[in-house]
mmCIF file of C-alpha atoms in Angstrom:
data_model
loop_
_atom_site.group_PDB
_atom_site.id
_atom_site.type_symbol
_atom_site.label_atom_id
_atom_site.label_comp_id
_atom_site.label_asym_id
_atom_site.label_seq_id
_atom_site.Cartn_x
_atom_site.Cartn_y
_atom_site.Cartn_z
ATOM 1 C CA MET A 1272 0.000 0.000 0.000
ATOM 2 C CA SER A 1273 1.314 3.439 -0.943
ATOM 3 C CA SER A 1274 1.998 6.049 1.714
ATOM 4 C CA LYS A 1275 0.066 9.314 1.704
ATOM 5 C CA SER A 1276 3.099 11.231 0.410
ATOM 6 C CA ASP A 1277 3.511 8.707 -2.440
ATOM 7 C CA ILE A 1278 -0.135 9.161 -3.399
ATOM 8 C CA ILE A 1279 0.189 12.942 -3.289
ATOM 9 C CA GLY A 1280 3.371 12.885 -5.378
ATOM 10 C CA GLU A 1281 1.863 10.531 -7.949
ATOM 11 C CA THR A 1282 -1.388 12.493 -8.134
ATOM 12 C CA GLY A 1283 0.509 15.758 -8.585
ATOM 13 C CA LEU A 1284 2.619 14.311 -11.395
ATOM 14 C CA GLN A 1285 -0.442 12.898 -13.152
ATOM 15 C CA PHE A 1286 -2.153 16.264 -12.867
ATOM 16 C CA PHE A 1287 0.888 18.070 -14.253
ATOM 17 C CA GLY A 1288 1.062 15.575 -17.130
ATOM 18 C CA LYS A 1289 -2.629 15.860 -18.014
ATOM 19 C CA VAL A 1290 -2.596 19.648 -18.046
ATOM 20 C CA SER A 1291 0.624 19.744 -20.093
ATOM 21 C CA ALA A 1292 -0.797 17.251 -22.618
ATOM 22 C CA SER A 1293 -4.014 19.236 -22.950
ATOM 23 C CA ILE A 1294 -2.101 22.482 -23.484
ATOM 24 C CA SER A 1295 0.234 20.909 -26.059
ATOM 25 C CA HIS A 1296 -2.849 19.683 -27.906
ATOM 26 C CA GLU A 1297 -4.242 23.223 -27.998
ATOM 27 C CA ILE A 1298 -0.932 24.573 -29.287
ATOM 28 C CA LYS A 1299 -0.897 21.887 -32.009
ATOM 29 C CA ASN A 1300 -4.309 23.079 -33.176
ATOM 30 C CA VAL A 1301 -3.120 26.681 -33.361
ATOM 31 C CA LEU A 1302 -0.070 25.588 -35.344
ATOM 32 C CA ALA A 1303 -2.270 23.552 -37.683
ATOM 33 C CA ILE A 1304 -4.439 26.626 -38.404
ATOM 34 C CA MET A 1305 -1.402 28.842 -38.961
ATOM 35 C CA ASN A 1306 0.015 26.151 -41.237
ATOM 36 C CA GLU A 1307 -3.131 26.252 -43.390
ATOM 37 C CA ASN A 1308 -3.202 30.057 -43.425
ATOM 38 C CA ALA A 1309 0.450 30.182 -44.505
ATOM 39 C CA GLY A 1310 -0.284 27.525 -47.112
ATOM 40 C CA LEU A 1311 -3.216 29.500 -48.482
ATOM 41 C CA LEU A 1312 -1.040 32.612 -48.608
ATOM 42 C CA GLU A 1313 1.462 30.602 -50.640
ATOM 43 C CA ASP A 1314 -1.349 29.392 -52.927
ATOM 44 C CA TYR A 1315 -2.546 32.961 -53.573
ATOM 45 C CA THR A 1316 1.014 34.166 -54.207
ATOM 46 C CA ARG A 1317 1.571 31.371 -56.734
ATOM 47 C CA MET A 1318 -1.698 32.250 -58.462
ATOM 48 C CA LEU A 1319 -0.600 35.906 -58.660
ATOM 49 C CA GLU A 1320 2.763 34.859 -60.090
ATOM 50 C CA ASN A 1321 0.889 32.866 -62.720
ATOM 51 C CA GLY A 1322 -1.044 35.974 -63.724
ATOM 52 C CA LYS A 1323 -4.316 35.222 -61.990
ATOM 53 C CA PRO A 1324 -5.760 38.346 -60.320
ATOM 54 C CA ILE A 1325 -6.257 38.041 -56.570
ATOM 55 C CA ASN A 1326 -8.193 40.533 -54.477
ATOM 56 C CA THR A 1327 -5.726 42.084 -52.020
ATOM 57 C CA GLU A 1328 -8.434 41.986 -49.327
ATOM 58 C CA LEU A 1329 -7.793 38.232 -49.162
ATOM 59 C CA PHE A 1330 -4.208 38.896 -48.029
ATOM 60 C CA LYS A 1331 -5.431 41.306 -45.348
ATOM 61 C CA THR A 1332 -7.984 38.749 -44.181
ATOM 62 C CA LEU A 1333 -5.310 36.064 -43.949
ATOM 63 C CA ALA A 1334 -2.951 38.364 -42.025
ATOM 64 C CA GLY A 1335 -5.794 39.066 -39.591
ATOM 65 C CA LYS A 1336 -6.407 35.347 -39.139
ATOM 66 C CA VAL A 1337 -2.729 34.710 -38.394
ATOM 67 C CA LEU A 1338 -2.698 37.554 -35.851
ATOM 68 C CA LYS A 1339 -5.776 36.077 -34.183
ATOM 69 C CA GLN A 1340 -4.037 32.726 -33.815
ATOM 70 C CA ILE A 1341 -0.908 34.413 -32.432
ATOM 71 C CA GLN A 1342 -3.086 36.047 -29.757
ATOM 72 C CA ARG A 1343 -4.706 32.686 -29.050
ATOM 73 C CA ALA A 1344 -1.297 30.992 -28.739
ATOM 74 C CA ASP A 1345 -0.108 33.800 -26.477
ATOM 75 C CA GLY A 1346 -3.071 33.157 -24.159
ATOM 76 C CA ILE A 1347 -2.351 29.417 -24.111
ATOM 77 C CA VAL A 1348 1.333 29.946 -23.321
ATOM 78 C CA LYS A 1349 0.467 32.459 -20.569
ATOM 79 C CA ARG A 1350 -1.798 29.827 -18.984
ATOM 80 C CA LEU A 1351 0.969 27.240 -19.252
ATOM 81 C CA ASN A 1352 3.431 29.659 -17.661
ATOM 82 C CA ARG A 1353 1.055 30.494 -14.804
ATOM 83 C CA PHE A 1354 0.389 26.805 -14.252
ATOM 84 C CA ALA A 1355 4.123 25.919 -14.298
ATOM 85 C CA HIS A 1356 4.838 28.610 -11.697
ATOM 86 C CA SER A 1357 2.156 27.284 -9.360
ATOM 87 C CA VAL A 1358 4.764 24.864 -7.971
ATOM 88 C CA ASP A 1359 7.043 27.747 -6.905
ATOM 89 C CA ASN A 1360 5.627 28.185 -3.388
ATOM 90 C CA PHE A 1361 4.727 25.431 -0.964
ATOM 91 C CA ALA A 1362 2.246 27.704 0.810
ATOM 92 C CA MET A 1363 0.909 31.116 -0.052
ATOM 93 C CA SER A 1364 -2.229 33.250 0.113
ATOM 94 C CA VAL A 1365 -4.491 32.492 -2.853
ATOM 95 C CA ASP A 1366 -7.898 33.649 -4.014
ATOM 96 C CA LEU A 1367 -10.128 30.585 -4.475
ATOM 97 C CA VAL A 1368 -12.310 32.492 -6.968
ATOM 98 C CA GLU A 1369 -9.288 33.087 -9.222
ATOM 99 C CA ILE A 1370 -7.988 29.535 -8.874
ATOM 100 C CA VAL A 1371 -11.400 28.052 -9.710
ATOM 101 C CA ALA A 1372 -11.656 30.294 -12.786
ATOM 102 C CA PHE A 1373 -8.167 29.196 -13.834
ATOM 103 C CA MET A 1374 -9.012 25.500 -13.430
ATOM 104 C CA VAL A 1375 -12.167 25.985 -15.494
ATOM 105 C CA GLU A 1376 -10.014 27.516 -18.253
ATOM 106 C CA LEU A 1377 -7.516 24.642 -18.077
ATOM 107 C CA SER A 1378 -10.223 21.988 -18.137
ATOM 108 C CA HIS A 1379 -11.962 23.562 -21.133
ATOM 109 C CA ARG A 1380 -10.858 20.845 -23.601
ATOM 110 C CA SER A 1381 -11.747 18.031 -21.255
ATOM 111 C CA ALA A 1382 -15.188 19.546 -20.609
ATOM 112 C CA SER A 1383 -15.756 20.254 -24.255
ATOM 113 C CA SER A 1384 -14.885 16.689 -25.296
ATOM 114 C CA ARG A 1385 -17.477 15.426 -22.794
ATOM 115 C CA GLY A 1386 -20.053 17.981 -23.944
ATOM 116 C CA VAL A 1387 -20.415 19.597 -20.518
ATOM 117 C CA SER A 1388 -19.700 23.145 -19.330
ATOM 118 C CA PRO A 1389 -18.399 24.143 -15.904
ATOM 119 C CA GLU A 1390 -19.955 27.519 -15.055
ATOM 120 C CA PRO A 1391 -18.558 29.449 -12.074
ATOM 121 C CA SER A 1392 -21.076 31.821 -10.472
ATOM 122 C CA PRO A 1393 -20.263 35.542 -10.632
ATOM 123 C CA SER A 1394 -17.835 36.461 -7.875
ATOM 124 C CA THR A 1395 -18.949 38.560 -4.925
ATOM 125 C CA GLY A 1396 -15.324 39.243 -4.016
ATOM 126 C CA PRO A 1397 -12.125 37.321 -3.323
ATOM 127 C CA VAL A 1398 -12.141 34.280 -1.035
ATOM 128 C CA LYS A 1399 -8.632 34.066 0.402
ATOM 129 C CA ILE A 1400 -6.972 31.089 2.020
ATOM 130 C CA THR A 1401 -3.350 30.196 2.648
ATOM 131 C CA THR A 1402 -2.488 26.860 1.121
ATOM 132 C CA ASN A 1403 -0.363 24.977 -1.411
ATOM 133 C CA PRO A 1404 -1.473 26.401 -4.770
ATOM 134 C CA PHE A 1405 -0.377 23.470 -6.925
ATOM 135 C CA PHE A 1406 -2.094 20.762 -4.891
ATOM 136 C CA LEU A 1407 -5.150 22.978 -4.452
ATOM 137 C CA GLN A 1408 -5.388 23.126 -8.246
ATOM 138 C CA SER A 1409 -4.930 19.367 -8.385
ATOM 139 C CA LEU A 1410 -7.822 18.820 -5.953
ATOM 140 C CA ILE A 1411 -10.143 21.196 -7.843
ATOM 141 C CA TRP A 1412 -9.185 19.493 -11.117
ATOM 142 C CA LEU A 1413 -10.017 16.045 -9.710
ATOM 143 C CA CYS A 1414 -13.361 17.257 -8.363
ATOM 144 C CA LEU A 1415 -14.187 18.907 -11.679
ATOM 145 C CA ASP A 1416 -13.166 15.771 -13.560
ATOM 146 C CA PHE A 1417 -15.401 13.644 -11.344
ATOM 147 C CA ALA A 1418 -18.253 16.175 -11.562
ATOM 148 C CA MET A 1419 -18.088 16.109 -15.369
ATOM 149 C CA ASP A 1420 -18.857 12.393 -15.281
ATOM 150 C CA THR A 1421 -21.954 12.930 -13.150
ATOM 151 C CA VAL A 1422 -23.810 15.311 -15.464
ATOM 152 C CA ASP A 1423 -25.467 14.540 -18.785
ATOM 153 C CA ASN A 1424 -24.051 15.606 -22.117
ATOM 154 C CA GLY A 1425 -24.920 19.257 -22.788
ATOM 155 C CA LYS A 1426 -25.425 20.081 -19.117
ATOM 156 C CA ALA A 1427 -23.737 22.711 -16.975
ATOM 157 C CA ILE A 1428 -21.868 22.189 -13.714
ATOM 158 C CA GLY A 1429 -22.432 25.071 -11.337
ATOM 159 C CA ILE A 1430 -19.434 26.207 -9.268
ATOM 160 C CA ILE A 1431 -19.955 28.514 -6.313
ATOM 161 C CA THR A 1432 -16.972 29.841 -4.390
ATOM 162 C CA GLU A 1433 -17.984 31.535 -1.159
ATOM 163 C CA GLU A 1434 -17.066 32.453 2.390
ATOM 164 C CA THR A 1435 -19.684 31.721 5.043
ATOM 165 C CA GLU A 1436 -19.361 31.768 8.829
ATOM 166 C CA GLY A 1437 -15.581 31.923 8.692
ATOM 167 C CA CYS A 1438 -15.345 28.981 6.294
ATOM 168 C CA ALA A 1439 -14.202 29.102 2.706
ATOM 169 C CA ARG A 1440 -15.839 26.646 0.378
ATOM 170 C CA ILE A 1441 -16.207 25.560 -3.210
ATOM 171 C CA ARG A 1442 -19.511 23.954 -4.191
ATOM 172 C CA PHE A 1443 -19.888 21.938 -7.370
ATOM 173 C CA THR A 1444 -23.627 21.908 -8.055
ATOM 174 C CA HIS A 1445 -26.257 20.432 -10.421
ATOM 175 C CA LEU A 1446 -24.624 16.987 -10.179
ATOM 176 C CA LYS A 1447 -27.716 14.878 -10.715
ATOM 177 C CA GLY A 1448 -25.696 11.738 -11.376
ATOM 178 C CA LEU A 1449 -24.296 11.604 -7.827
ATOM 179 C CA THR A 1450 -27.120 9.320 -6.722
ATOM 180 C CA GLY A 1451 -25.882 5.774 -6.506
ATOM 181 C CA ILE A 1452 -22.209 6.679 -6.372
ATOM 182 C CA SER A 1453 -20.484 4.576 -3.792
ATOM 183 C CA ILE A 1454 -18.743 6.323 -0.922
ATOM 184 C CA ASP A 1455 -15.626 4.294 -1.856
ATOM 185 C CA GLU A 1456 -15.630 5.744 -5.340
ATOM 186 C CA PHE A 1457 -15.382 9.403 -4.384
ATOM 187 C CA PRO A 1458 -13.471 10.807 -2.675
ATOM 188 C CA SER A 1459 -10.839 8.190 -3.486
ATOM 189 C CA GLU A 1460 -7.477 7.819 -1.755
ATOM 190 C CA ARG A 1461 -6.075 10.512 -4.057
ATOM 191 C CA GLU A 1462 -8.604 13.169 -3.043
ATOM 192 C CA LYS A 1463 -8.364 12.123 0.619
ATOM 193 C CA ALA A 1464 -4.573 12.542 0.601
ATOM 194 C CA LEU A 1465 -4.874 15.984 -0.994
ATOM 195 C CA LEU A 1466 -7.611 17.032 1.437
ATOM 196 C CA SER A 1467 -5.377 16.060 4.339
ATOM 197 C CA LEU A 1468 -2.431 18.030 2.935
ATOM 198 C CA LEU A 1469 -4.617 21.081 2.232
ATOM 199 C CA LYS A 1470 -6.430 20.844 5.596
ATOM 200 C CA ALA A 1471 -9.779 20.763 3.828
ATOM 201 C CA GLU A 1472 -12.909 18.643 4.091
ATOM 202 C CA LEU A 1473 -15.046 17.221 1.337
ATOM 203 C CA THR A 1474 -18.682 16.239 1.481
ATOM 204 C CA VAL A 1475 -20.813 14.600 -1.164
ATOM 205 C CA ASP A 1476 -24.524 15.404 -0.917
ATOM 206 C CA ASP A 1477 -26.268 13.163 -3.417
ATOM 207 C CA ASN A 1478 -29.724 14.552 -2.569
ATOM 208 C CA ALA A 1479 -28.682 18.123 -3.323
ATOM 209 C CA GLY A 1480 -26.413 16.982 -6.169
ATOM 210 C CA GLU A 1481 -23.403 18.757 -4.697
ATOM 211 C CA ILE A 1482 -19.764 18.165 -3.907
ATOM 212 C CA VAL A 1483 -18.463 20.680 -1.373
ATOM 213 C CA ILE A 1484 -14.856 21.373 -0.404
ATOM 214 C CA THR A 1485 -14.608 23.309 2.856
ATOM 215 C CA TRP A 1486 -11.736 25.003 4.642
ATOM 216 C CA PRO A 1487 -13.013 25.167 8.227
ATOM 217 C CA GLU A 1488 -10.949 28.154 9.322
ATOM 218 C CA THR A 1489 -9.865 30.916 6.988
ATOM 219 C CA MET B 1027 -13.943 12.981 -55.823
ATOM 220 C CA LYS B 1028 -15.830 14.565 -52.925
ATOM 221 C CA ILE B 1029 -14.408 14.969 -49.417
ATOM 222 C CA LEU B 1030 -16.002 15.830 -46.079
ATOM 223 C CA LEU B 1031 -13.733 17.531 -43.522
ATOM 224 C CA VAL B 1032 -14.756 17.244 -39.861
ATOM 225 C CA ASP B 1033 -12.930 19.242 -37.172
ATOM 226 C CA ASP B 1034 -14.158 21.500 -34.371
ATOM 227 C CA GLU B 1035 -11.562 24.103 -35.410
ATOM 228 C CA GLU B 1036 -13.660 25.969 -37.986
ATOM 229 C CA GLU B 1037 -10.791 28.063 -39.288
ATOM 230 C CA LEU B 1038 -8.725 24.937 -39.910
ATOM 231 C CA VAL B 1039 -11.346 23.016 -41.896
ATOM 232 C CA SER B 1040 -12.617 26.038 -43.834
ATOM 233 C CA THR B 1041 -9.082 26.978 -44.947
ATOM 234 C CA LEU B 1042 -8.211 23.375 -45.733
ATOM 235 C CA ALA B 1043 -11.382 23.056 -47.814
ATOM 236 C CA GLU B 1044 -10.449 26.191 -49.757
ATOM 237 C CA ARG B 1045 -6.932 24.895 -50.408
ATOM 238 C CA LEU B 1046 -8.302 21.559 -51.597
ATOM 239 C CA SER B 1047 -10.793 23.306 -53.883
ATOM 240 C CA LEU B 1048 -7.927 25.336 -55.407
ATOM 241 C CA ARG B 1049 -6.495 21.915 -56.311
ATOM 242 C CA GLU B 1050 -9.828 20.914 -57.824
ATOM 243 C CA ILE B 1051 -10.805 18.613 -55.003
ATOM 244 C CA ASP B 1052 -14.410 19.185 -53.978
ATOM 245 C CA ALA B 1053 -14.418 19.515 -50.173
ATOM 246 C CA ASP B 1054 -17.171 20.416 -47.698
ATOM 247 C CA TRP B 1055 -16.604 20.974 -43.999
ATOM 248 C CA VAL B 1056 -18.504 20.682 -40.716
ATOM 249 C CA THR B 1057 -17.415 21.280 -37.126
ATOM 250 C CA THR B 1058 -19.411 18.648 -35.223
ATOM 251 C CA GLY B 1059 -20.058 14.940 -35.465
ATOM 252 C CA GLU B 1060 -23.800 15.566 -35.480
ATOM 253 C CA ASP B 1061 -23.482 17.824 -38.544
ATOM 254 C CA ALA B 1062 -21.314 15.225 -40.283
ATOM 255 C CA LEU B 1063 -23.995 12.590 -39.743
ATOM 256 C CA LYS B 1064 -26.683 14.965 -41.050
ATOM 257 C CA ARG B 1065 -24.613 16.057 -44.054
ATOM 258 C CA VAL B 1066 -24.229 12.538 -45.442
ATOM 259 C CA ASP B 1067 -28.034 12.279 -45.606
ATOM 260 C CA THR B 1068 -28.078 14.831 -48.407
ATOM 261 C CA GLU B 1069 -24.610 14.565 -49.990
ATOM 262 C CA ASN B 1070 -22.450 11.696 -51.196
ATOM 263 C CA TYR B 1071 -18.816 11.688 -50.156
ATOM 264 C CA ASP B 1072 -15.990 9.383 -51.165
ATOM 265 C CA LEU B 1073 -13.933 10.117 -48.085
ATOM 266 C CA ALA B 1074 -14.089 11.863 -44.702
ATOM 267 C CA VAL B 1075 -11.113 13.479 -42.977
ATOM 268 C CA LEU B 1076 -11.848 13.391 -39.252
ATOM 269 C CA ASP B 1077 -10.201 15.022 -36.268
ATOM 270 C CA VAL B 1078 -9.767 12.384 -33.555
ATOM 271 C CA LYS B 1079 -10.786 14.685 -30.697
ATOM 272 C CA ILE B 1080 -14.084 16.385 -31.399
ATOM 273 C CA PRO B 1081 -16.436 17.548 -28.629
ATOM 274 C CA LYS B 1082 -19.314 15.208 -27.715
ATOM 275 C CA ILE B 1083 -18.631 12.468 -30.280
ATOM 276 C CA SER B 1084 -15.019 11.424 -30.914
ATOM 277 C CA GLY B 1085 -13.694 11.073 -34.449
ATOM 278 C CA ILE B 1086 -13.473 7.291 -33.989
ATOM 279 C CA GLU B 1087 -17.179 7.181 -32.986
ATOM 280 C CA ILE B 1088 -18.162 9.392 -35.909
ATOM 281 C CA LYS B 1089 -16.293 7.054 -38.239
ATOM 282 C CA LYS B 1090 -18.215 4.047 -36.895
ATOM 283 C CA LYS B 1091 -21.567 5.814 -37.418
ATOM 284 C CA LEU B 1092 -20.659 7.166 -40.856
ATOM 285 C CA ALA B 1093 -19.443 3.725 -41.937
ATOM 286 C CA VAL B 1094 -22.895 2.306 -41.156
ATOM 287 C CA LYS B 1095 -24.673 5.047 -43.124
ATOM 288 C CA CYS B 1096 -22.160 5.119 -45.983
ATOM 289 C CA PRO B 1097 -20.547 1.683 -46.352
ATOM 290 C CA ASP B 1098 -18.314 2.778 -49.272
ATOM 291 C CA MET B 1099 -16.941 5.855 -47.542
ATOM 292 C CA LYS B 1100 -13.200 5.891 -46.716
ATOM 293 C CA PHE B 1101 -11.629 7.657 -43.750
ATOM 294 C CA ILE B 1102 -8.485 9.520 -42.753
ATOM 295 C CA PHE B 1103 -7.837 10.756 -39.215
ATOM 296 C CA MET B 1104 -5.995 13.903 -38.191
ATOM 297 C CA THR B 1105 -4.854 14.512 -34.653
ATOM 298 C CA GLY B 1106 -3.237 17.153 -32.521
ATOM 299 C CA HIS B 1107 -1.777 14.478 -30.237
ATOM 300 C CA GLY B 1108 1.770 15.492 -29.614
ATOM 301 C CA SER B 1109 3.405 12.364 -28.318
ATOM 302 C CA GLU B 1110 4.673 9.284 -30.098
ATOM 303 C CA ASP B 1111 2.737 7.056 -27.675
ATOM 304 C CA ASN B 1112 -0.536 8.837 -28.339
ATOM 305 C CA PHE B 1113 0.129 8.662 -32.050
ATOM 306 C CA LYS B 1114 0.675 4.898 -31.830
ATOM 307 C CA ALA B 1115 -2.419 4.426 -29.694
ATOM 308 C CA GLY B 1116 -4.528 6.321 -32.202
ATOM 309 C CA SER B 1117 -2.966 4.476 -35.107
ATOM 310 C CA ALA B 1118 -3.873 1.152 -33.550
ATOM 311 C CA GLU B 1119 -7.526 2.150 -33.599
ATOM 312 C CA ALA B 1120 -7.611 3.894 -36.964
ATOM 313 C CA GLY B 1121 -4.886 2.035 -38.851
ATOM 314 C CA PRO B 1122 -1.476 3.733 -39.154
ATOM 315 C CA GLU B 1123 -1.820 4.362 -42.893
ATOM 316 C CA TYR B 1124 -4.930 6.471 -42.281
ATOM 317 C CA TYR B 1125 -3.556 8.604 -39.473
ATOM 318 C CA LEU B 1126 -1.947 12.048 -39.886
ATOM 319 C CA PRO B 1127 -0.489 14.217 -37.105
ATOM 320 C CA LYS B 1128 -1.299 17.960 -37.204
ATOM 321 C CA PRO B 1129 -0.063 20.170 -38.720
ATOM 322 C CA VAL B 1130 -0.215 18.283 -42.005
ATOM 323 C CA SER B 1131 1.137 19.479 -45.353
ATOM 324 C CA ILE B 1132 -1.393 19.733 -48.166
ATOM 325 C CA LYS B 1133 0.809 17.503 -50.353
ATOM 326 C CA THR B 1134 0.862 14.768 -47.707
ATOM 327 C CA LEU B 1135 -2.890 15.018 -47.226
ATOM 328 C CA ILE B 1136 -3.647 14.796 -50.952
ATOM 329 C CA LYS B 1137 -1.262 11.862 -51.368
ATOM 330 C CA LYS B 1138 -2.972 10.118 -48.451
ATOM 331 C CA ILE B 1139 -6.417 10.849 -49.914
ATOM 332 C CA ASN B 1140 -5.368 9.356 -53.249
ATOM 333 C CA ASP B 1141 -3.726 6.334 -51.593
ATOM 334 C CA VAL B 1142 -6.804 5.611 -49.478
ATOM 335 C CA LEU B 1143 -9.236 6.020 -52.365
ATOM 336 C CA ARG B 1144 -7.159 3.690 -54.552
ATOM 337 C CA LYS B 1145 -7.387 0.858 -51.984
#
């Protein structure tokens, strides 16, 4: 049987790998589009060289499309950079609202491939806790991943980040498929190890269709 | 020859379709598996080029459904998978000769289309 630190280390590595793979996939798509735009530019140039008139607006349109993809790639790389730097500090003050929004961005491809959409509620202000940012992200990712499997295709997962009675919490809502899920299935040893490290608690309310992560004292 | 391109990246498939048409290959495009399945009800295609990862229905699933509706249709897969292992895993399902990693050159794609249609 693995020790808690082994489980945490393994879970963290898997998380890092999954996010990196997803981001590299997004970058590949951007490169593929730029490849086609450059190819079309080459096609038009060849046609011009062969004496076929080409409307110059087409070149402007193509340049605009390339610029759009550069901006998209820049956003992807910024996310990758932010994610990579989340391992820099073992403990620091973080805003749960921001971290949840970031995890929703990172899980976009995974959600999209399953036909579901995580939808964070509008923020009423920051919800600050001091914790390990990387493993916090890992825990939110695992909860989101599990939540995505409990809603039907085309459905939204509500995410509410709030501070009530001195507690910070993240609620994943509208999870109608929680009914019938065994207590052994979720949280698994991975989530339990992360919860212990992050000094958080997790409850699954199958009647309300909610998974709630709570930090008892903030 | 008529081709159907299926990829959730609209700008990719629309540009690819234009480049194919400049080479006198008739190509239509759609961005979802559902639209691909609807499109074959009204149009006949010799071949579909499918992205492996498409929201809701994967490229492999779309292929299975299209193959039932259009038994003579041929298929080529494109993927943004970056790693050699992922490429091999995908190839095992689709057949390595029908599997192209993104970005793909137009020459390679056309050669592959011709190779597949000749089989």
